Amino acid sequence: MLLKKLPEKLGDLGKFLILCDFPGIDVCHTLANLGASINLMPFSIWKKLFLPKLTTTRMTLGLADRSITRPKGVAEDVYVKVKKFHFPTDFVVVDFEADPRVSLILGRSFLRTGRALID
């Protein structure tokens, strides 16, 4: 009888940091969150980056603390530079207190665009 051993299942990474490059931000760490379905940017960061006008949206967001918020808008085609690659990304801009260590939150859509292999 031949027994197949299954590989040990490792814990889900869930989230991790990616170092990216934005003009106007000295050190930009982004939180890649596998549980997030959208990319989030604090309104204060959007103002600092001098990005184009926001596209209006009627969506509401349910946050982790169970509060509900309305985004300021959507910043479309923002180029995120990771190492030598540039990725066009849409960010939902929300007026919330930004963590000084993590500027942006990247969701599954960004990781799929960058064809990230998460092991």
N, CA, C and O atoms as a printed pandas DataFrame, in Angstrom:
     atom_number atom_name residue_name chain_id  residue_number  x_coord  y_coord  z_coord
0              1         N          MET        A               1    0.840   -1.169    0.000
1              2        CA          MET        A               1    0.000    0.000    0.000
2              3         C          MET        A               1    0.893    1.242    0.000
3              4         O          MET        A               1    1.831    1.350    0.790
4              5         N          LEU        A               2    0.590    2.152   -0.879
5              6        CA          LEU        A               2    1.375    3.367   -1.021
6              7         C          LEU        A               2    0.654    4.505   -0.316
7              8         O          LEU        A               2   -0.495    4.812   -0.634
8              9         N          LEU        A               3    1.316    5.118    0.622
9             10        CA          LEU        A               3    0.721    6.237    1.345
10            11         C          LEU        A               3    1.300    7.541    0.825
11            12         O          LEU        A               3    2.515    7.711    0.723
12            13         N          LYS        A               4    0.414    8.438    0.505
13            14        CA          LYS        A               4    0.862    9.757    0.068
14            15         C          LYS        A               4    0.852   10.679    1.278
15            16         O          LYS        A               4   -0.163   10.836    1.957
16            17         N          LYS        A               5    1.974   11.265    1.522
17            18        CA          LYS        A               5    2.038   12.216    2.626
18            19         C          LYS        A               5    1.660   13.593    2.102
19            20         O          LYS        A               5    2.188   14.058    1.092
20            21         N          LEU        A               6    0.760   14.219    2.790
21            22        CA          LEU        A               6    0.383   15.578    2.435
22            23         C          LEU        A               6    1.380   16.546    3.056
23            24         O          LEU        A               6    1.812   16.356    4.193
24            25         N          PRO        A               7    1.742   17.578    2.315
25            26        CA          PRO        A               7    2.645   18.563    2.910
26            27         C          PRO        A               7    1.947   19.287    4.053
27            28         O          PRO        A               7    0.731   19.474    4.042
28            29         N          GLU        A               8    2.728   19.682    5.022
29            30        CA          GLU        A               8    2.182   20.393    6.168
30            31         C          GLU        A               8    1.663   21.752    5.718
31            32         O          GLU        A               8    2.352   22.491    5.015
32            33         N          LYS        A               9    0.437   22.072    6.131
33            34        CA          LYS        A               9   -0.147   23.350    5.760
34            35         C          LYS        A               9    0.455   24.441    6.632
35            36         O          LYS        A               9    0.455   24.356    7.860
36            37         N          LEU        A              10    0.966   25.463    5.968
37            38        CA          LEU        A              10    1.529   26.590    6.687
38            39         C          LEU        A              10    0.433   27.610    6.934
39            40         O          LEU        A              10   -0.582   27.617    6.238
40            41         N          GLY        A              11    0.628   28.453    7.900
41            42        CA          GLY        A              11   -0.364   29.482    8.215
42            43         C          GLY        A              11   -0.513   30.476    7.076
43            44         O          GLY        A              11    0.418   30.695    6.300
44            45         N          ASP        A              12   -1.678   31.067    6.985
45            46        CA          ASP        A              12   -1.964   32.068    5.966
46            47         C          ASP        A              12   -1.187   33.337    6.285
47            48         O          ASP        A              12   -1.234   33.830    7.412
48            49         N          LEU        A              13   -0.476   33.864    5.302
49            50        CA          LEU        A              13    0.270   35.101    5.525
50            51         C          LEU        A              13   -0.659   36.251    5.892
51            52         O          LEU        A              13   -0.331   37.067    6.753
52            53         N          GLY        A              14   -1.805   36.317    5.247
53            54        CA          GLY        A              14   -2.777   37.349    5.569
54            55         C          GLY        A              14   -2.354   38.727    5.119
55            56         O          GLY        A              14   -3.011   39.330    4.270
56            57         N          LYS        A              15   -1.268   39.237    5.674
57            58        CA          LYS        A              15   -0.786   40.562    5.298
58            59         C          LYS        A              15    0.724   40.649    5.482
59            60         O          LYS        A              15    1.315   39.963    6.317
60            61         N          PHE        A              16    1.324   41.516    4.676
61            62        CA          PHE        A              16    2.766   41.724    4.730
62            63         C          PHE        A              16    3.072   43.088    4.132
63            64         O          PHE        A              16    2.216   43.684    3.478
64            65         N          LEU        A              17    4.279   43.586    4.348
65            66        CA          LEU        A              17    4.664   44.913    3.867
66            67         C          LEU        A              17    5.415   44.823    2.546
67            68         O          LEU        A              17    6.199   43.903    2.314
68            69         N          ILE        A              18    5.153   45.811    1.682
69            70        CA          ILE        A              18    5.866   45.961    0.415
70            71         C          ILE        A              18    6.456   47.365    0.413
71            72         O          ILE        A              18    5.759   48.331    0.721
72            73         N          LEU        A              19    7.721   47.483    0.071
73            74        CA          LEU        A              19    8.360   48.785   -0.040
74            75         C          LEU        A              19    8.118   49.309   -1.451
75            76         O          LEU        A              19    8.445   48.640   -2.431
76            77         N          CYS        A              20    7.545   50.504   -1.551
77            78        CA          CYS        A              20    7.290   51.087   -2.872
78            79         C          CYS        A              20    7.888   52.485   -2.913
79            80         O          CYS        A              20    8.413   52.974   -1.912
80            81         N          ASP        A              21    7.808   53.119   -4.063
81            82        CA          ASP        A              21    8.433   54.423   -4.254
82            83         C          ASP        A              21    7.402   55.409   -4.776
83            84         O          ASP        A              21    6.808   55.196   -5.833
84            85         N          PHE        A              22    7.188   56.498   -4.026
85            86        CA          PHE        A              22    6.314   57.588   -4.441
86            87         C          PHE        A              22    7.082   58.887   -4.278
87            88         O          PHE        A              22    7.715   59.096   -3.243
88            89         N          PRO        A              23    7.044   59.774   -5.282
89            90        CA          PRO        A              23    7.664   61.083   -5.070
90            91         C          PRO        A              23    6.868   61.828   -3.996
91            92         O          PRO        A              23    5.637   61.839   -4.031
92            93         N          GLY        A              24    7.551   62.435   -3.064
93            94        CA          GLY        A              24    6.870   63.166   -1.998
94            95         C          GLY        A              24    6.763   62.392   -0.698
95            96         O          GLY        A              24    6.422   62.970    0.333
96            97         N          ILE        A              25    7.048   61.092   -0.724
97            98        CA          ILE        A              25    7.035   60.281    0.496
98            99         C          ILE        A              25    8.430   59.689    0.652
99           100         O          ILE        A              25    8.919   58.979   -0.227
100          101         N          ASP        A              26    9.065   59.991    1.788
101          102        CA          ASP        A              26   10.442   59.528    2.009
102          103         C          ASP        A              26   10.542   58.008    1.970
103          104         O          ASP        A              26   11.251   57.450    1.132
104          105         N          VAL        A              27    9.838   57.342    2.870
105          106        CA          VAL        A              27    9.822   55.880    2.908
106          107         C          VAL        A              27    8.367   55.451    2.826
107          108         O          VAL        A              27    7.556   55.817    3.677
108          109         N          CYS        A              28    8.043   54.687    1.816
109          110        CA          CYS        A              28    6.650   54.280    1.599
110          111         C          CYS        A              28    6.520   52.774    1.786
111          112         O          CYS        A              28    6.893   51.992    0.912
112          113         N          HIS        A              29    5.991   52.384    2.928
113          114        CA          HIS        A              29    5.656   50.983    3.159
114          115         C          HIS        A              29    4.165   50.821    2.911
115          116         O          HIS        A              29    3.355   51.566    3.461
116          117         N          THR        A              30    3.809   49.862    2.094
117          118        CA          THR        A              30    2.399   49.580    1.855
118          119         C          THR        A              30    2.063   48.242    2.493
119          120         O          THR        A              30    2.871   47.313    2.498
120          121         N          LEU        A              31    0.871   48.168    3.021
121          122        CA          LEU        A              31    0.400   46.931    3.622
122          123         C          LEU        A              31   -0.338   46.146    2.551
123          124         O          LEU        A              31   -1.387   46.585    2.080
124          125         N          ALA        A              32    0.181   45.011    2.166
125          126        CA          ALA        A              32   -0.507   44.125    1.225
126          127         C          ALA        A              32   -1.380   43.208    2.065
127          128         O          ALA        A              32   -0.881   42.373    2.820
128          129         N          ASN        A              33   -2.682   43.372    1.926
129          130        CA          ASN        A              33   -3.633   42.641    2.754
130          131         C          ASN        A              33   -4.426   41.695    1.867
131          132         O          ASN        A              33   -5.209   42.136    1.026
132          133         N          LEU        A              34   -4.227   40.403    2.050
133          134        CA          LEU        A              34   -4.919   39.414    1.225
134          135         C          LEU        A              34   -6.414   39.387    1.499
135          136         O          LEU        A              34   -7.179   38.856    0.694
136          137         N          GLY        A              35   -6.843   39.950    2.623
137          138        CA          GLY        A              35   -8.265   39.980    2.949
138          139         C          GLY        A              35   -8.978   41.189    2.379
139          140         O          GLY        A              35  -10.209   41.220    2.355
140          141         N          ALA        A              36   -8.236   42.188    1.917
141          142        CA          ALA        A              36   -8.847   43.407    1.385
142          143         C          ALA        A              36   -9.159   43.230   -0.094
143          144         O          ALA        A              36   -8.346   42.700   -0.852
144          145         N          SER        A              37  -10.338   43.677   -0.495
145          146        CA          SER        A              37  -10.713   43.549   -1.902
146          147         C          SER        A              37  -10.451   44.837   -2.679
147          148         O          SER        A              37  -10.561   44.846   -3.905
148          149         N          ILE        A              38  -10.108   45.922   -1.986
149          150        CA          ILE        A              38   -9.827   47.196   -2.651
150          151         C          ILE        A              38   -8.505   47.753   -2.128
151          152         O          ILE        A              38   -7.979   47.298   -1.113
152          153         N          ASN        A              39   -7.983   48.747   -2.843
153          154        CA          ASN        A              39   -6.773   49.450   -2.428
154          155         C          ASN        A              39   -7.197   50.741   -1.738
155          156         O          ASN        A              39   -8.005   51.494   -2.282
156          157         N          LEU        A              40   -6.664   51.007   -0.553
157          158        CA          LEU        A              40   -7.055   52.182    0.221
158          159         C          LEU        A              40   -5.905   53.171    0.350
159          160         O          LEU        A              40   -4.743   52.794    0.496
160          161         N          MET        A              41   -6.271   54.459    0.291
161          162        CA          MET        A              41   -5.305   55.531    0.482
162          163         C          MET        A              41   -5.932   56.564    1.411
163          164         O          MET        A              41   -7.066   56.983    1.175
164          165         N          PRO        A              42   -5.230   56.986    2.458
165          166        CA          PRO        A              42   -5.751   58.057    3.309
166          167         C          PRO        A              42   -5.817   59.374    2.529
167          168         O          PRO        A              42   -4.981   59.636    1.664
168          169         N          PHE        A              43   -6.812   60.190    2.844
169          170        CA          PHE        A              43   -7.004   61.478    2.180
170          171         C          PHE        A              43   -5.775   62.370    2.359
171          172         O          PHE        A              43   -5.413   63.106    1.441
172          173         N          SER        A              44   -5.132   62.316    3.521
173          174        CA          SER        A              44   -3.940   63.140    3.781
174          175         C          SER        A              44   -2.791   62.765    2.835
175          176         O          SER        A              44   -2.047   63.641    2.394
176          177         N          ILE        A              45   -2.646   61.501    2.528
177          178        CA          ILE        A              45   -1.604   61.049    1.585
178          179         C          ILE        A              45   -1.953   61.508    0.175
179          180         O          ILE        A              45   -1.074   61.941   -0.569
180          181         N          TRP        A              46   -3.230   61.419   -0.199
181          182        CA          TRP        A              46   -3.660   61.860   -1.528
182          183         C          TRP        A              46   -3.318   63.333   -1.733
183          184         O          TRP        A              46   -2.823   63.714   -2.794
184          185         N          LYS        A              47   -3.579   64.162   -0.720
185          186        CA          LYS        A              47   -3.266   65.593   -0.829
186          187         C          LYS        A              47   -1.758   65.814   -0.939
187          188         O          LYS        A              47   -1.317   66.683   -1.692
188          189         N          LYS        A              48   -0.975   65.052   -0.211
189          190        CA          LYS        A              48    0.482   65.207   -0.212
190          191         C          LYS        A              48    1.091   64.829   -1.566
191          192         O          LYS        A              48    2.100   65.406   -1.970
192          193         N          LEU        A              49    0.492   63.873   -2.264
193          194        CA          LEU        A              49    1.048   63.375   -3.529
194          195         C          LEU        A              49    0.656   64.213   -4.738
195          196         O          LEU        A              49    1.172   63.980   -5.831
196          197         N          PHE        A              50   -0.247   65.185   -4.574
197          198        CA          PHE        A              50   -0.704   66.025   -5.678
198          199         C          PHE        A              50   -1.225   65.187   -6.844
199          200         O          PHE        A              50   -0.850   65.400   -7.997
200          201         N          LEU        A              51   -2.086   64.241   -6.525
201          202        CA          LEU        A              51   -2.664   63.368   -7.550
202          203         C          LEU        A              51   -3.825   64.071   -8.247
203          204         O          LEU        A              51   -4.371   65.037   -7.714
204          205         N          PRO        A              52   -4.213   63.593   -9.444
205          206        CA          PRO        A              52   -5.333   64.207  -10.161
206          207         C          PRO        A              52   -6.631   64.139   -9.357
207          208         O          PRO        A              52   -6.727   63.469   -8.329
208          209         N          LYS        A              53   -7.610   64.855   -9.868
209          210        CA          LYS        A              53   -8.924   64.953   -9.224
210          211         C          LYS        A              53   -9.519   63.566   -8.958
211          212         O          LYS        A              53   -9.331   62.629   -9.733
212          213         N          LEU        A              54  -10.238   63.467   -7.845
213          214        CA          LEU        A              54  -10.887   62.206   -7.488
214          215         C          LEU        A              54  -12.171   62.012   -8.284
215          216         O          LEU        A              54  -12.896   62.969   -8.557
216          217         N          THR        A              55  -12.439   60.776   -8.650
217          218        CA          THR        A              55  -13.701   60.414   -9.274
218          219         C          THR        A              55  -14.705   60.151   -8.160
219          220         O          THR        A              55  -14.406   59.430   -7.208
220          221         N          THR        A              56  -15.885   60.729   -8.276
221          222        CA          THR        A              56  -16.887   60.543   -7.220
222          223         C          THR        A              56  -17.404   59.110   -7.220
223          224         O          THR        A              56  -17.419   58.431   -8.247
224          225         N          THR        A              57  -17.820   58.676   -6.052
225          226        CA          THR        A              57  -18.353   57.326   -5.898
226          227         C          THR        A              57  -19.467   57.347   -4.863
227          228         O          THR        A              57  -19.498   58.209   -3.986
228          229         N          ARG        A              58  -20.373   56.397   -4.973
229          230        CA          ARG        A              58  -21.485   56.316   -4.034
230          231         C          ARG        A              58  -21.348   55.115   -3.101
231          232         O          ARG        A              58  -22.302   54.751   -2.413
232          233         N          MET        A              59  -20.186   54.508   -3.077
233          234        CA          MET        A              59  -20.013   53.311   -2.248
234          235         C          MET        A              59  -19.904   53.671   -0.770
235          236         O          MET        A              59  -19.541   54.788   -0.403
236          237         N          THR        A              60  -20.225   52.706    0.050
237          238        CA          THR        A              60  -19.973   52.809    1.487
238          239         C          THR        A              60  -19.069   51.643    1.862
239          240         O          THR        A              60  -19.146   50.563    1.277
240          241         N          LEU        A              61  -18.220   51.880    2.837
241          242        CA          LEU        A              61  -17.264   50.857    3.253
242          243         C          LEU        A              61  -17.530   50.445    4.692
243          244         O          LEU        A              61  -17.725   51.289    5.566
244          245         N          GLY        A              62  -17.536   49.146    4.927
245          246        CA          GLY        A              62  -17.591   48.621    6.286
246          247         C          GLY        A              62  -16.171   48.307    6.724
247          248         O          GLY        A              62  -15.507   47.466    6.119
248          249         N          LEU        A              63  -15.703   48.972    7.764
249          250        CA          LEU        A              63  -14.324   48.817    8.216
250          251         C          LEU        A              63  -14.202   47.715    9.255
251          252         O          LEU        A              63  -15.204   47.194    9.745
252          253         N          ALA        A              64  -12.971   47.368    9.584
253          254        CA          ALA        A              64  -12.703   46.268   10.514
254          255         C          ALA        A              64  -13.289   46.527   11.895
255          256         O          ALA        A              64  -13.667   45.588   12.596
256          257         N          ASP        A              65  -13.368   47.803   12.294
257          258        CA          ASP        A              65  -13.934   48.118   13.606
258          259         C          ASP        A              65  -15.466   48.216   13.566
259          260         O          ASP        A              65  -16.098   48.689   14.510
260          261         N          ARG        A              66  -16.041   47.758   12.452
261          262        CA          ARG        A              66  -17.485   47.708   12.210
262          263         C          ARG        A              66  -18.127   49.076   11.993
263          264         O          ARG        A              66  -19.352   49.195   11.991
264          265         N          SER        A              67  -17.314   50.093   11.812
265          266        CA          SER        A              67  -17.861   51.403   11.475
266          267         C          SER        A              67  -18.091   51.457    9.966
267          268         O          SER        A              67  -17.500   50.692    9.203
268          269         N          ILE        A              68  -18.958   52.373    9.558
269          270        CA          ILE        A              68  -19.275   52.537    8.134
270          271         C          ILE        A              68  -18.804   53.928    7.728
271          272         O          ILE        A              68  -19.041   54.903    8.441
272          273         N          THR        A              69  -18.139   54.013    6.588
273          274        CA          THR        A              69  -17.633   55.299    6.115
274          275         C          THR        A              69  -17.892   55.448    4.623
275          276         O          THR        A              69  -18.060   54.463    3.902
276          277         N          ARG        A              70  -17.921   56.685    4.180
277          278        CA          ARG        A              70  -18.054   56.991    2.756
278          279         C          ARG        A              70  -16.715   57.533    2.262
279          280         O          ARG        A              70  -16.153   58.446    2.866
280          281         N          PRO        A              71  -16.206   56.976    1.170
281          282        CA          PRO        A              71  -14.933   57.464    0.622
282          283         C          PRO        A              71  -15.068   58.879    0.067
283          284         O          PRO        A              71  -16.157   59.312   -0.309
284          285         N          LYS        A              72  -13.947   59.588    0.022
285          286        CA          LYS        A              72  -13.895   60.912   -0.612
286          287         C          LYS        A              72  -14.004   60.769   -2.125
287          288         O          LYS        A              72  -14.501   61.670   -2.801
288          289         N          GLY        A              73  -13.542   59.643   -2.659
289          290        CA          GLY        A              73  -13.577   59.390   -4.088
290          291         C          GLY        A              73  -12.585   58.301   -4.457
291          292         O          GLY        A              73  -12.029   57.621   -3.595
292          293         N          VAL        A              74  -12.376   58.152   -5.761
293          294        CA          VAL        A              74  -11.453   57.135   -6.269
294          295         C          VAL        A              74  -10.351   57.832   -7.064
295          296         O          VAL        A              74  -10.631   58.608   -7.978
296          297         N          ALA        A              75   -9.105   57.551   -6.712
297          298        CA          ALA        A              75   -7.950   58.036   -7.471
298          299         C          ALA        A              75   -7.620   56.955   -8.500
299          300         O          ALA        A              75   -7.194   55.856   -8.145
300          301         N          GLU        A              76   -7.820   57.277   -9.766
301          302        CA          GLU        A              76   -7.655   56.277  -10.823
302          303         C          GLU        A              76   -6.260   56.343  -11.441
303          304         O          GLU        A              76   -5.656   57.410  -11.556
304          305         N          ASP        A              77   -5.773   55.176  -11.834
305          306        CA          ASP        A              77   -4.495   55.037  -12.545
306          307         C          ASP        A              77   -3.327   55.722  -11.832
307          308         O          ASP        A              77   -2.563   56.470  -12.442
308          309         N          VAL        A              78   -3.206   55.456  -10.549
309          310        CA          VAL        A              78   -2.050   55.922   -9.778
310          311         C          VAL        A              78   -0.947   54.887   -9.986
311          312         O          VAL        A              78   -1.159   53.694   -9.766
312          313         N          TYR        A              79    0.219   55.342  -10.406
313          314        CA          TYR        A              79    1.307   54.402  -10.667
314          315         C          TYR        A              79    2.075   54.122   -9.380
315          316         O          TYR        A              79    2.646   55.023   -8.767
316          317         N          VAL        A              80    2.074   52.857   -8.990
317          318        CA          VAL        A              80    2.802   52.399   -7.816
318          319         C          VAL        A              80    4.082   51.742   -8.318
319          320         O          VAL        A              80    4.036   50.800   -9.110
320          321         N          LYS        A              81    5.231   52.249   -7.850
321          322        CA          LYS        A              81    6.513   51.693   -8.277
322          323         C          LYS        A              81    7.017   50.738   -7.205
323          324         O          LYS        A              81    7.242   51.130   -6.060
324          325         N          VAL        A              82    7.189   49.485   -7.594
325          326        CA          VAL        A              82    7.761   48.463   -6.724
326          327         C          VAL        A              82    9.014   47.956   -7.430
327          328         O          VAL        A              82    8.948   47.340   -8.494
328          329         N          LYS        A              83   10.163   48.234   -6.804
329          330        CA          LYS        A              83   11.476   47.958   -7.409
330          331         C          LYS        A              83   11.561   48.691   -8.740
331          332         O          LYS        A              83   11.525   49.922   -8.746
332          333         N          LYS        A              84   11.672   47.995   -9.867
333          334        CA          LYS        A              84   11.783   48.682  -11.157
334          335         C          LYS        A              84   10.480   48.647  -11.955
335          336         O          LYS        A              84   10.445   49.105  -13.097
336          337         N          PHE        A              85    9.419   48.115  -11.374
337          338        CA          PHE        A              85    8.150   47.962  -12.081
338          339         C          PHE        A              85    7.141   49.018  -11.641
339          340         O          PHE        A              85    7.077   49.379  -10.466
340          341         N          HIS        A              86    6.351   49.508  -12.603
341          342        CA          HIS        A              86    5.282   50.464  -12.330
342          343         C          HIS        A              86    3.941   49.777  -12.592
343          344         O          HIS        A              86    3.740   49.175  -13.647
344          345         N          PHE        A              87    3.030   49.872  -11.625
345          346        CA          PHE        A              87    1.717   49.246  -11.750
346          347         C          PHE        A              87    0.633   50.311  -11.652
347          348         O          PHE        A              87    0.574   51.030  -10.654
348          349         N          PRO        A              88   -0.240   50.435  -12.676
349          350        CA          PRO        A              88   -1.361   51.374  -12.555
350          351         C          PRO        A              88   -2.397   50.796  -11.592
351          352         O          PRO        A              88   -2.824   49.650  -11.733
352          353         N          THR        A              89   -2.786   51.597  -10.626
353          354        CA          THR        A              89   -3.659   51.113   -9.563
354          355         C          THR        A              89   -4.724   52.144   -9.254
355          356         O          THR        A              89   -4.448   53.343   -9.252
356          357         N          ASP        A              90   -5.935   51.691   -8.993
357          358        CA          ASP        A              90   -7.010   52.563   -8.528
358          359         C          ASP        A              90   -7.081   52.467   -7.011
359          360         O          ASP        A              90   -7.088   51.372   -6.449
360          361         N          PHE        A              91   -7.135   53.635   -6.343
361          362        CA          PHE        A              91   -7.228   53.684   -4.888
362          363         C          PHE        A              91   -8.546   54.307   -4.471
363          364         O          PHE        A              91   -8.971   55.314   -5.038
364          365         N          VAL        A              92   -9.188   53.714   -3.486
365          366        CA          VAL        A              92  -10.335   54.335   -2.839
366          367         C          VAL        A              92   -9.748   55.236   -1.758
367          368         O          VAL        A              92   -9.028   54.771   -0.875
368          369         N          VAL        A              93  -10.063   56.534   -1.835
369          370        CA          VAL        A              93   -9.499   57.513   -0.905
370          371         C          VAL        A              93  -10.494   57.745    0.220
371          372         O          VAL        A              93  -11.637   58.141   -0.010
372          373         N          VAL        A              94  -10.035   57.491    1.447
373          374        CA          VAL        A              94  -10.893   57.579    2.628
374          375         C          VAL        A              94  -10.248   58.539    3.619
375          376         O          VAL        A              94   -9.028   58.553    3.782
376          377         N          ASP        A              95  -11.079   59.339    4.277
377          378        CA          ASP        A              95  -10.586   60.281    5.278
378          379         C          ASP        A              95  -10.482   59.569    6.620
379          380         O          ASP        A              95  -11.431   59.564    7.403
380          381         N          PHE        A              96   -9.321   58.967    6.882
381          382        CA          PHE        A              96   -9.080   58.311    8.163
382          383         C          PHE        A              96   -7.651   58.606    8.608
383          384         O          PHE        A              96   -6.807   59.005    7.805
384          385         N          GLU        A              97   -7.398   58.405    9.880
385          386        CA          GLU        A              97   -6.073   58.653   10.455
386          387         C          GLU        A              97   -5.081   57.640    9.886
387          388         O          GLU        A              97   -5.237   56.433   10.075
388          389         N          ALA        A              98   -4.066   58.136    9.194
389          390        CA          ALA        A              98   -3.078   57.252    8.569
390          391         C          ALA        A              98   -2.051   56.791    9.593
391          392         O          ALA        A              98   -1.606   57.568   10.439
392          393         N          ASP        A              99   -1.686   55.536    9.506
393          394        CA          ASP        A              99   -0.600   55.002   10.326
394          395         C          ASP        A              99    0.702   55.534    9.737
395          396         O          ASP        A              99    0.953   55.328    8.549
396          397         N          PRO        A             100    1.536   56.207   10.517
397          398        CA          PRO        A             100    2.764   56.780    9.945
398          399         C          PRO        A             100    3.733   55.731    9.397
399          400         O          PRO        A             100    4.587   56.058    8.573
400          401         N          ARG        A             101    3.615   54.492    9.837
401          402        CA          ARG        A             101    4.523   53.443    9.354
402          403         C          ARG        A             101    4.041   52.820    8.050
403          404         O          ARG        A             101    4.847   52.293    7.283
404          405         N          VAL        A             102    2.729   52.874    7.788
405          406        CA          VAL        A             102    2.153   52.238    6.594
406          407         C          VAL        A             102    1.286   53.266    5.877
407          408         O          VAL        A             102    0.250   53.680    6.398
408          409         N          SER        A             103    1.709   53.680    4.679
409          410        CA          SER        A             103    1.020   54.752    3.965
410          411         C          SER        A             103   -0.224   54.292    3.225
411          412         O          SER        A             103   -1.221   55.014    3.191
412          413         N          LEU        A             104   -0.185   53.106    2.633
413          414        CA          LEU        A             104   -1.264   52.628    1.766
414          415         C          LEU        A             104   -1.621   51.194    2.111
415          416         O          LEU        A             104   -0.830   50.472    2.719
416          417         N          ILE        A             105   -2.826   50.788    1.715
417          418        CA          ILE        A             105   -3.237   49.393    1.851
418          419         C          ILE        A             105   -3.543   48.870    0.456
419          420         O          ILE        A             105   -4.395   49.413   -0.247
420          421         N          LEU        A             106   -2.850   47.823    0.066
421          422        CA          LEU        A             106   -3.054   47.202   -1.242
422          423         C          LEU        A             106   -3.826   45.907   -1.061
423          424         O          LEU        A             106   -3.475   45.074   -0.226
424          425         N          GLY        A             107   -4.870   45.748   -1.841
425          426        CA          GLY        A             107   -5.703   44.555   -1.740
426          427         C          GLY        A             107   -5.330   43.492   -2.754
427          428         O          GLY        A             107   -4.306   43.575   -3.433
428          429         N          ARG        A             108   -6.188   42.498   -2.834
429          430        CA          ARG        A             108   -5.939   41.366   -3.741
430          431         C          ARG        A             108   -5.821   41.796   -5.191
431          432         O          ARG        A             108   -5.067   41.191   -5.953
432          433         N          SER        A             109   -6.559   42.844   -5.593
433          434        CA          SER        A             109   -6.525   43.264   -6.996
434          435         C          SER        A             109   -5.126   43.724   -7.406
435          436         O          SER        A             109   -4.685   43.435   -8.519
436          437         N          PHE        A             110   -4.424   44.436   -6.521
437          438        CA          PHE        A             110   -3.059   44.863   -6.843
438          439         C          PHE        A             110   -2.133   43.666   -6.955
439          440         O          PHE        A             110   -1.322   43.584   -7.878
440          441         N          LEU        A             111   -2.254   42.746   -6.024
441          442        CA          LEU        A             111   -1.386   41.567   -6.043
442          443         C          LEU        A             111   -1.636   40.727   -7.286
443          444         O          LEU        A             111   -0.708   40.128   -7.829
444          445         N          ARG        A             112   -2.879   40.680   -7.737
445          446        CA          ARG        A             112   -3.201   39.939   -8.955
446          447         C          ARG        A             112   -2.604   40.647  -10.172
447          448         O          ARG        A             112   -2.079   39.994  -11.074
448          449         N          THR        A             113   -2.683   41.986  -10.203
449          450        CA          THR        A             113   -2.111   42.749  -11.311
450          451         C          THR        A             113   -0.609   42.537  -11.394
451          452         O          THR        A             113   -0.055   42.378  -12.482
452          453         N          GLY        A             114    0.052   42.534  -10.233
453          454        CA          GLY        A             114    1.502   42.333  -10.197
454          455         C          GLY        A             114    1.905   40.879  -10.307
455          456         O          GLY        A             114    3.093   40.556  -10.281
456          457         N          ARG        A             115    0.915   39.992  -10.431
457          458        CA          ARG        A             115    1.156   38.548  -10.522
458          459         C          ARG        A             115    2.049   38.065   -9.378
459          460         O          ARG        A             115    3.028   37.347   -9.583
460          461         N          ALA        A             116    1.680   38.480   -8.185
461          462        CA          ALA        A             116    2.464   38.104   -7.008
462          463         C          ALA        A             116    2.324   36.615   -6.733
463          464         O          ALA        A             116    1.227   36.058   -6.776
464          465         N          LEU        A             117    3.436   35.992   -6.454
465          466        CA          LEU        A             117    3.446   34.596   -6.032
466          467         C          LEU        A             117    3.696   34.595   -4.533
467          468         O          LEU        A             117    4.779   34.955   -4.071
468          469         N          ILE        A             118    2.702   34.194   -3.793
469          470        CA          ILE        A             118    2.800   34.206   -2.341
470          471         C          ILE        A             118    2.941   32.777   -1.887
471          472         O          ILE        A             118    2.050   31.950   -2.086
472          473         N          ASP        A             119    4.077   32.496   -1.271
473          474        CA          ASP        A             119    4.375   31.127   -0.875
474          475         C          ASP        A             119    4.274   30.989    0.616
475          476         O          ASP        A             119    4.491   29.902    1.152
